[in-house]
C-alpha cells in the first residue's frame, strides 16, 4: 500500500480564496482524521470520520472550514474563504481500530 | 477526558549518550500508548506502542519505552543517541473502547542530538 496520500503538498493562496485539500486513506481503514499543526497550537484534531460518516467536528475552528468523505477512499477539507491565520500544515491520517494511525505527508498551506 | 503531558518542549543530548523523552498520561481504564516521530517536513511516523504485556516495549530505530502504571508514564528511551534521531516526538494515549477511543496526542518534544 502506498500509505496515506495527500495533495497538494504545498499550497500558496491569497486571502479570500477557496482552498481544497485532498486525502486518500489506506485501503481497509475505517477511520479518517484531519489534523492541523502550527508552532503555536501544536497538533490539533479538526474532525474525524468513521465509515465515511463525520463523528466529531468540534475541532473545526470556524464555519469557513468544512470536510467531506464521499466514499471510503477519498476525503476533502475545504476552507472558504481562507485567511492568513489558516496558514499551517494540514495532516490526514487513517486508522483501523486494530492498528495504529498512519499519517500522510501533510499539505503546507500558506495564505497571503 | 484523557490527556497526555510531555513536560519538556525540548531535550538536548550529545551523540552517543542515552536519551529519555518523557510522557505521562491520564485515561480511564487500561491505556493504549503510542510514540510517533516527525522528521522535518514529514508526517508523523509510528515508532512503538504498548497495548498489554511486557512493560518494556521495543520499537523502530533502536527506541524503546517503558510503561509504568503506578506513575502513569510511558517514557521513550534509547541507549545511544544519533544525530539522525533529531526530530519531534509525540506521545499518544487512547482507551480500548468507549468515549476515549480516539487517540489524544501530546504537544510534542523536540529532540536535538549534538555531534
XYZ file of N, CA, C and O in Angstrom, chain A residues 9 31 33 35 37 39-43 45 48 91 95 97 100-101 103-105 108, chain B residues 32 34 36 38 41-46 49 88 90 92 94 101-103 105-107:
168
model
N 0.923 18.996 -1.909
C 1.889 19.006 -0.814
C 2.123 20.422 -0.320
O 2.400 20.641 0.858
N -11.389 4.600 9.758
C -11.370 5.922 10.375
C -10.468 6.838 9.567
O -9.395 6.437 9.104
N -8.901 10.958 9.818
C -8.741 12.127 10.676
C -8.117 13.269 9.871
O -7.248 13.045 9.026
N -5.973 16.740 10.824
C -5.276 17.483 11.859
C -4.677 18.751 11.242
O -4.392 18.814 10.060
N -1.396 21.450 12.177
C -0.212 21.620 13.011
C 0.361 23.013 12.817
O 0.659 23.432 11.698
N 3.071 26.008 15.015
C 4.032 26.159 16.107
C 3.318 26.554 17.395
O 3.656 26.071 18.469
N 2.325 27.415 17.257
C 1.662 27.943 18.446
C 0.754 26.916 19.112
O 0.738 26.797 20.333
N 0.021 26.160 18.324
C -1.014 25.279 18.878
C -0.643 23.801 18.842
O -1.383 22.968 19.382
N 0.468 23.482 18.200
C 0.834 22.078 18.103
C -0.086 21.339 17.151
O -0.564 21.895 16.169
N -0.364 20.082 17.455
C -1.177 19.220 16.597
C -2.625 19.255 17.100
O -2.902 18.852 18.222
N -6.669 18.166 16.412
C -7.622 17.334 15.681
C -8.783 18.216 15.232
O -9.446 18.843 16.059
N -13.014 13.929 12.565
C -12.740 12.570 12.139
C -14.011 11.884 11.655
O -15.121 12.234 12.056
N -2.628 17.692 8.155
C -2.366 16.261 8.005
C -3.665 15.477 7.950
O -4.619 15.784 8.660
N -6.875 5.030 10.018
C -6.750 4.126 11.150
C -7.785 3.021 11.066
O -8.940 3.265 10.711
N -9.107 0.241 13.875
C -9.044 0.176 15.333
C -8.100 -0.903 15.847
O -7.634 -0.835 16.975
N -2.494 0.953 14.138
C -2.082 2.278 14.571
C -2.505 3.297 13.522
O -2.856 2.950 12.403
N -2.455 4.564 13.904
C -2.738 5.612 12.940
C -1.575 5.759 11.963
O -0.403 5.689 12.362
N -0.146 8.479 9.153
C -0.284 9.866 8.734
C 0.215 10.054 7.307
O 1.185 9.419 6.883
N -0.442 10.977 6.614
C 0.053 11.392 5.318
C 1.202 12.373 5.473
O 1.542 12.783 6.590
N 1.805 12.772 4.359
C 2.958 13.673 4.407
C 2.593 15.114 4.730
O 3.473 15.918 5.036
N 1.279 21.762 3.229
C 1.696 23.029 3.835
C 0.935 24.152 3.158
O 1.123 24.418 1.970
N -3.886 2.372 25.975
C -3.082 2.028 24.818
C -2.180 3.250 24.591
O -2.677 4.365 24.470
N 1.283 5.165 22.647
C 1.990 5.207 21.367
C 3.062 6.302 21.400
O 2.910 7.318 22.066
N 5.211 8.486 18.371
C 5.401 8.805 16.964
C 6.587 9.762 16.842
O 6.866 10.538 17.759
N 8.348 12.714 14.142
C 8.134 13.558 12.977
C 9.451 14.215 12.589
O 9.987 15.034 13.328
N 9.465 18.430 7.749
C 8.687 18.408 6.504
C 8.127 17.020 6.189
O 7.913 16.685 5.015
N 7.864 16.249 7.217
C 7.274 14.926 7.032
C 6.072 14.754 7.951
O 5.853 15.523 8.892
N 5.279 13.718 7.681
C 4.180 13.375 8.572
C 4.672 12.602 9.784
O 5.839 12.232 9.874
N 3.773 12.382 10.737
C 4.121 11.590 11.904
C 4.291 10.131 11.504
O 3.508 9.595 10.715
N 5.282 9.512 12.102
C 5.625 8.126 11.766
C 5.593 7.298 13.043
O 6.207 7.672 14.041
N 4.910 6.179 13.010
C 4.764 5.311 14.169
C 6.112 4.746 14.596
O 6.903 4.267 13.768
N 4.357 0.949 20.344
C 3.110 1.031 21.097
C 3.123 0.023 22.237
O 3.804 -1.006 22.192
N 10.965 15.673 16.082
C 9.878 15.987 17.027
C 9.194 14.674 17.396
O 8.844 13.891 16.508
N 6.135 12.626 19.506
C 4.795 12.751 20.059
C 4.402 11.476 20.790
O 4.567 10.373 20.274
N 1.068 9.512 22.516
C -0.388 9.499 22.357
C -0.976 8.396 23.228
O -0.329 7.375 23.488
N -4.863 6.305 24.184
C -6.292 6.100 23.967
C -6.766 4.956 24.854
O -5.961 4.169 25.349
N -11.861 6.510 22.915
C -11.372 5.547 21.948
C -10.403 6.171 20.954
O -9.513 5.516 20.439
N -10.614 7.467 20.691
C -9.793 8.157 19.708
C -8.513 8.637 20.381
O -8.547 9.181 21.473
N -7.365 8.457 19.705
C -6.093 8.851 20.332
C -6.013 10.340 20.634
O -6.490 11.162 19.857
N -3.087 13.216 21.480
C -1.655 13.443 21.330
C -1.160 14.510 22.313
O -1.885 15.455 22.647
N 0.088 14.345 22.732
C 0.767 15.399 23.475
C 1.220 16.499 22.538
O 1.046 16.417 21.318
N 1.809 17.543 23.104
C 2.224 18.691 22.300
C 3.524 18.449 21.542
O 3.890 19.218 20.672
